[in-house]
Short mmCIF file of C-alpha atoms in Angstrom, two decimals:
data_model
loop_
_atom_site.label_atom_id
_atom_site.label_comp_id
_atom_site.label_asym_id
_atom_site.label_seq_id
_atom_site.Cartn_x
_atom_site.Cartn_y
_atom_site.Cartn_z
CA MET Q 1 -1.23 16.37 -94.48
CA ASP Q 2 1.24 18.87 -95.65
CA ARG Q 3 3.29 17.40 -98.71
CA SER Q 4 5.04 20.48 -99.74
CA SER Q 5 8.18 19.93 -97.61
CA THR Q 6 10.54 17.00 -97.53
CA ARG Q 7 10.41 15.18 -94.23
CA ARG Q 8 11.18 11.54 -92.96
CA LEU Q 9 8.11 9.49 -93.48
CA ILE Q 10 9.31 5.81 -92.83
CA THR Q 11 12.31 4.60 -90.56
CA VAL Q 12 12.83 0.91 -90.38
CA ARG Q 13 15.42 -0.04 -87.62
CA ASN Q 14 16.94 -3.32 -86.96
CA PHE Q 15 14.07 -5.19 -88.43
CA ASP Q 16 13.85 -9.00 -88.58
CA PHE Q 17 11.24 -11.24 -89.84
CA SER Q 18 10.67 -14.98 -89.52
CA TYR Q 19 8.03 -17.62 -90.48
CA LYS Q 20 7.57 -20.52 -88.26
CA LYS Q 21 7.83 -23.03 -91.16
CA ASN Q 22 10.30 -21.38 -93.38
CA GLY Q 23 12.74 -19.87 -90.80
CA GLN Q 24 14.02 -16.33 -90.75
CA ILE Q 25 13.36 -14.17 -93.93
CA LEU Q 26 14.87 -10.71 -93.25
CA TYR Q 27 17.79 -9.83 -91.11
CA ASP Q 28 18.45 -6.41 -89.40
CA ILE Q 29 17.03 -4.17 -92.02
CA SER Q 30 17.45 -0.56 -91.63
CA PHE Q 31 16.73 2.26 -93.98
CA ASP Q 32 14.85 5.65 -94.20
CA VAL Q 33 12.44 7.07 -96.74
CA ASN Q 34 11.74 10.75 -97.16
CA SER Q 35 8.53 12.33 -98.67
CA GLY Q 36 8.34 12.62 -102.16
CA GLU Q 37 11.04 9.92 -102.92
CA SER Q 38 10.55 6.88 -105.28
CA TRP Q 39 12.14 3.69 -104.08
CA ALA Q 40 12.69 0.51 -106.16
CA ILE Q 41 13.23 -2.68 -104.11
CA ILE Q 42 15.41 -5.21 -106.09
CA GLY Q 43 16.81 -8.65 -105.29
CA LYS Q 44 16.49 -12.12 -106.30
CA ASN Q 45 13.34 -14.21 -105.80
CA GLY Q 46 13.08 -15.16 -102.10
CA SER Q 47 15.32 -12.43 -100.99
CA GLY Q 48 12.38 -11.00 -98.71
CA LYS Q 49 11.17 -8.18 -100.97
CA THR Q 50 7.45 -8.72 -100.54
CA THR Q 51 7.81 -9.70 -96.95
CA LEU Q 52 9.49 -6.29 -96.34
CA LEU Q 53 6.87 -4.41 -98.36
CA ARG Q 54 3.98 -6.02 -96.46
CA SER Q 55 5.71 -5.42 -93.10
CA ILE Q 56 5.89 -1.78 -93.96
CA GLY Q 57 2.18 -1.66 -94.72
CA LYS Q 58 1.56 -3.75 -91.45
CA PHE Q 59 -0.36 -6.33 -93.46
CA ILE Q 60 1.74 -8.89 -91.37
CA ARG Q 61 2.88 -8.86 -87.95
CA ILE Q 62 6.07 -6.97 -86.90
CA PRO Q 63 8.03 -9.26 -84.62
CA SER Q 64 11.32 -7.67 -84.08
CA GLY Q 65 12.74 -4.05 -84.67
CA LYS Q 66 10.91 -0.91 -85.50
CA ILE Q 67 8.98 0.56 -88.28
CA ILE Q 68 8.29 4.25 -87.77
CA LEU Q 69 5.62 6.00 -89.80
CA ASP Q 70 5.74 9.78 -89.78
CA GLY Q 71 7.59 9.75 -86.47
CA LYS Q 72 5.10 7.25 -84.75
CA ASP Q 73 5.42 3.46 -84.30
CA ILE Q 74 3.21 1.83 -86.88
CA ASN Q 75 1.75 -0.43 -84.27
CA LEU Q 76 0.16 2.60 -82.71
CA TYR Q 77 -1.83 3.60 -85.67
CA SER Q 78 -5.47 2.30 -86.10
CA ASN Q 79 -6.34 0.68 -89.38
CA ARG Q 80 -8.12 3.85 -90.59
CA GLU Q 81 -5.22 6.10 -89.60
CA ARG Q 82 -2.82 3.80 -91.29
CA ALA Q 83 -4.95 3.82 -94.49
CA LEU Q 84 -4.65 7.63 -94.64
CA TYR Q 85 -0.83 7.15 -94.89
CA LEU Q 86 -0.35 3.77 -96.86
CA SER Q 87 -1.92 2.38 -99.87
CA TYR Q 88 -0.93 -1.06 -101.25
CA VAL Q 89 -1.00 -2.41 -104.91
CA PRO Q 90 -0.40 -6.20 -104.86
CA GLN Q 91 0.79 -8.41 -107.67
CA ALA Q 92 -1.47 -8.51 -110.68
CA SER Q 93 -1.55 -12.16 -111.03
CA GLY Q 94 -3.51 -14.48 -108.98
CA ARG Q 95 -6.24 -11.91 -107.89
CA GLU Q 96 -9.89 -12.88 -108.32
CA ASN Q 97 -12.00 -10.50 -110.36
CA VAL Q 98 -14.57 -8.85 -108.47
CA TYR Q 99 -18.19 -7.93 -109.70
CA PHE Q 100 -18.04 -4.05 -109.29
CA THR Q 101 -17.93 -1.60 -111.98
CA VAL Q 102 -14.64 0.15 -112.14
CA LYS Q 103 -15.97 3.45 -110.88
CA ASP Q 104 -17.61 1.66 -107.89
CA TYR Q 105 -14.41 -0.15 -107.00
CA VAL Q 106 -12.39 3.03 -107.02
CA LEU Q 107 -14.95 4.75 -104.93
CA LEU Q 108 -14.59 1.86 -102.25
CA SER Q 109 -11.04 3.25 -101.81
CA ARG Q 110 -12.38 6.40 -100.21
CA TYR Q 111 -13.17 4.28 -97.16
CA PRO Q 112 -10.65 5.75 -94.70
CA TYR Q 113 -12.61 9.15 -94.93
CA LYS Q 114 -15.62 9.43 -92.50
CA ARG Q 115 -17.43 11.59 -95.09
CA LEU Q 116 -17.46 8.66 -97.63
CA PHE Q 117 -21.35 8.67 -97.97
CA SER Q 118 -22.00 12.20 -96.66
CA ASN Q 119 -20.53 14.09 -99.47
CA PRO Q 120 -20.81 12.23 -102.90
CA ASP Q 121 -19.63 15.18 -104.96
CA GLU Q 122 -16.14 15.48 -103.24
CA ASN Q 123 -15.71 11.54 -103.72
CA ASP Q 124 -16.88 11.73 -107.30
CA ILE Q 125 -14.44 14.51 -108.12
CA ILE Q 126 -11.52 12.49 -106.40
CA VAL Q 127 -12.51 9.22 -108.12
CA LYS Q 128 -12.75 11.17 -111.52
CA ASP Q 129 -9.23 12.63 -110.97
CA ALA Q 130 -8.00 8.93 -110.12
CA LEU Q 131 -9.41 7.60 -113.28
CA ASP Q 132 -7.93 10.46 -115.40
CA LEU Q 133 -4.53 10.02 -113.91
CA THR Q 134 -4.50 6.35 -114.72
CA ASP Q 135 -6.18 6.90 -117.98
CA ILE Q 136 -9.09 4.58 -117.60
CA SER Q 137 -11.97 7.10 -117.57
CA SER Q 138 -13.26 5.13 -120.53
CA LEU Q 139 -13.62 2.02 -118.47
CA SER Q 140 -15.51 3.66 -115.59
CA SER Q 141 -18.81 1.73 -116.26
CA ARG Q 142 -17.04 -1.58 -117.11
CA PHE Q 143 -17.24 -4.55 -114.67
CA MET Q 144 -13.86 -5.63 -113.24
CA ASN Q 145 -14.35 -9.22 -114.49
CA THR Q 146 -14.38 -7.97 -117.94
CA LEU Q 147 -11.04 -6.31 -118.10
CA SER Q 148 -7.70 -7.36 -119.34
CA GLY Q 149 -4.64 -7.62 -117.06
CA GLY Q 150 -3.23 -4.41 -117.89
CA GLU Q 151 -6.56 -2.56 -117.59
CA LEU Q 152 -7.23 -4.14 -114.12
CA GLN Q 153 -3.77 -3.24 -112.90
CA ARG Q 154 -4.48 0.45 -113.66
CA VAL Q 155 -7.75 0.13 -111.95
CA TYR Q 156 -6.09 -1.17 -108.87
CA ILE Q 157 -3.75 1.72 -109.08
CA ALA Q 158 -6.70 4.14 -109.46
CA GLY Q 159 -8.08 2.80 -106.27
CA ALA Q 160 -4.62 3.64 -104.47
CA VAL Q 161 -4.78 7.04 -105.91
CA ALA Q 162 -8.36 7.75 -104.83
CA GLN Q 163 -7.22 6.56 -101.18
CA ARG Q 164 -5.15 9.88 -101.33
CA SER Q 165 -2.40 8.31 -99.02
CA ARG Q 166 0.87 9.73 -98.75
CA ILE Q 167 2.81 6.56 -99.43
CA MET Q 168 2.08 4.07 -102.29
CA LEU Q 169 3.53 0.46 -101.97
CA LEU Q 170 3.47 -1.56 -105.16
CA ASP Q 171 4.45 -5.09 -105.59
CA GLU Q 172 5.68 -5.79 -109.09
CA PRO Q 173 2.97 -3.55 -110.83
CA VAL Q 174 4.13 -4.49 -114.25
CA SER Q 175 4.72 -8.15 -114.05
CA PHE Q 176 2.88 -10.35 -116.62
CA LEU Q 177 1.99 -7.41 -118.65
CA ASP Q 178 3.10 -6.83 -122.30
CA PRO Q 179 5.43 -3.65 -123.13
CA LEU Q 180 2.51 -1.42 -123.96
CA HIS Q 181 0.76 -1.87 -120.71
CA GLN Q 182 4.04 -1.62 -118.71
CA GLU Q 183 4.59 1.78 -120.34
CA LEU Q 184 1.02 2.87 -119.53
CA ILE Q 185 1.48 1.83 -116.15
CA TYR Q 186 4.79 3.63 -115.65
CA LYS Q 187 3.32 6.76 -117.23
CA ALA Q 188 0.45 6.68 -114.79
CA LEU Q 189 2.74 6.28 -111.91
CA LYS Q 190 4.77 9.19 -113.12
CA ARG Q 191 1.76 11.34 -113.27
CA ILE Q 192 0.59 10.33 -109.82
CA HIS Q 193 3.90 11.14 -108.46
CA GLN Q 194 4.22 14.48 -110.03
CA SER Q 195 0.58 15.49 -109.22
CA TYR Q 196 0.50 14.40 -105.51
CA GLN Q 197 4.28 14.18 -104.60
CA THR Q 198 3.37 10.57 -103.54
CA THR Q 199 6.08 8.63 -101.90
CA MET Q 200 6.45 5.43 -103.73
CA ILE Q 201 8.09 1.98 -102.81
CA THR Q 202 7.87 -0.48 -105.54
CA ILE Q 203 9.20 -4.09 -105.98
CA THR Q 204 10.69 -4.59 -109.44
CA HIS Q 205 12.82 -7.23 -111.40
CA ASP Q 206 13.50 -4.78 -114.12
CA ILE Q 207 16.92 -3.32 -113.32
CA ASN Q 208 16.94 -0.68 -115.90
CA ALA Q 209 13.50 0.55 -114.83
CA ALA Q 210 14.94 0.85 -111.27
CA LEU Q 211 17.76 2.83 -112.47
CA ASN Q 212 15.83 5.20 -114.67
CA ARG Q 213 12.44 5.52 -113.24
CA TYR Q 214 13.32 5.82 -109.48
CA SER Q 215 15.11 8.05 -107.23
CA HIS Q 216 16.37 5.58 -104.75
CA ILE Q 217 17.17 1.88 -104.67
CA LEU Q 218 17.08 -0.74 -101.90
CA ALA Q 219 18.82 -3.87 -102.69
CA LEU Q 220 18.20 -7.10 -100.87
CA LYS Q 221 20.38 -10.40 -100.76
CA ASP Q 222 19.35 -13.30 -98.79
CA GLY Q 223 17.18 -11.06 -96.56
CA ARG Q 224 19.91 -8.46 -95.89
CA VAL Q 225 20.38 -5.09 -97.10
CA VAL Q 226 23.25 -4.57 -99.44
CA PHE Q 227 22.46 -1.15 -100.54
CA ALA Q 228 20.02 1.78 -99.62
CA GLY Q 229 20.34 5.12 -101.18
CA ASP Q 230 20.04 7.09 -104.29
CA VAL Q 231 20.34 5.79 -107.73
CA LYS Q 232 23.35 7.94 -108.54
CA ARG Q 233 25.42 6.41 -105.70
CA PHE Q 234 24.27 2.98 -106.70
CA LEU Q 235 25.49 3.44 -110.32
CA THR Q 236 28.96 4.25 -108.99
CA CYS Q 237 28.85 0.57 -107.48
CA CYS Q 238 27.74 -0.89 -110.86
CA PRO Q 239 28.14 -3.53 -112.39
CA ASP Q 240 29.83 -5.16 -109.39
CA ILE Q 241 26.99 -4.72 -106.98
CA LEU Q 242 24.53 -6.37 -109.43
CA SER Q 243 26.92 -9.34 -110.02
CA ASP Q 244 26.84 -9.76 -106.13
CA ILE Q 245 23.11 -9.36 -105.67
CA TYR Q 246 22.21 -11.72 -108.66
CA SER Q 247 25.12 -14.06 -108.73
CA LEU Q 248 25.37 -13.21 -112.31
CA THR Q 249 28.02 -11.20 -114.27
CA TYR Q 250 26.76 -7.88 -115.59
CA ASP Q 251 28.27 -5.79 -118.30
CA LYS Q 252 29.32 -2.16 -117.70
CA VAL Q 253 26.79 0.78 -117.57
CA TYR Q 254 25.91 1.96 -121.12
CA MET Q 255 24.08 5.10 -122.03
CA ASP Q 256 21.33 4.86 -124.64
CA ALA Q 257 20.31 7.54 -127.22
CA ASN Q 258 18.26 9.29 -124.57
CA GLY Q 259 20.85 9.41 -121.86
CA ARG Q 260 19.36 6.60 -119.82
CA ASN Q 261 21.46 4.08 -118.10
CA VAL Q 262 21.25 0.47 -119.40
CA LEU Q 263 22.78 -2.67 -117.93
CA PHE Q 264 22.47 -6.22 -119.11
CA PRO Q 265 23.64 -9.65 -117.91
CA GLU Q 266 26.88 -10.76 -119.53
CA ILE Q 267 25.91 -13.20 -122.25
CA GLY Q 268 27.87 -16.49 -122.31
CA TYR Q 269 27.97 -19.05 -125.15
CA ASP Q 270 28.79 -22.59 -124.76
CA GLU Q 271 31.85 -23.61 -126.73
#
């Protein structure tokens, strides 16, 4: 797959989603993602972020509308073909530890490739690169059930790297992690993006991370798109758009000492 030129990788058009028990979750979702872009999906809890991300990966059915992957309806891909395009890193919490070593687990991510067992040297090199990029080479012989939450999260990301897909979908990859492990995750994702030009779509509740670590933002409110575009354009809508999304007043955009944009909810005090 040629990653050297920008091209449309994902097209979502008029996408709706409903659960039988919970009713409609997403309404008429439309946006486009080009190769090499990094998207942050933001919005309140219950706005449909995870449902949308899992729909893009076709981990749940697609009842209405179109999701086009590299010019082809995603429903027309086999599981193996789709795995060559898409890798998925779920939320860190609530996952059972598995009794593999770190290296063996990452090697399993090579399953979309027919030569998995016929050419171990190539797979070993790719696994080594994945471990190096996520800075967990020292953990390669450890069993998964002995790792901390931050270490485990980087292992799951390393597995996605070893899959060598063009698109990485991440559902709150730094939730429940301390600031050090959050930064380690962000640095690993930056190295992956720079090394492979991987297109990334990440759900986050960290507004300032969305503004400073991603190129594009998709904002959802009550299951509908209220913004889809580059961060610079999003900033011109701040803080009003954040107040609308979160039903909470935000202060104006400030620049920190490193030139990064920082926004905070307005703090109110009872009289």
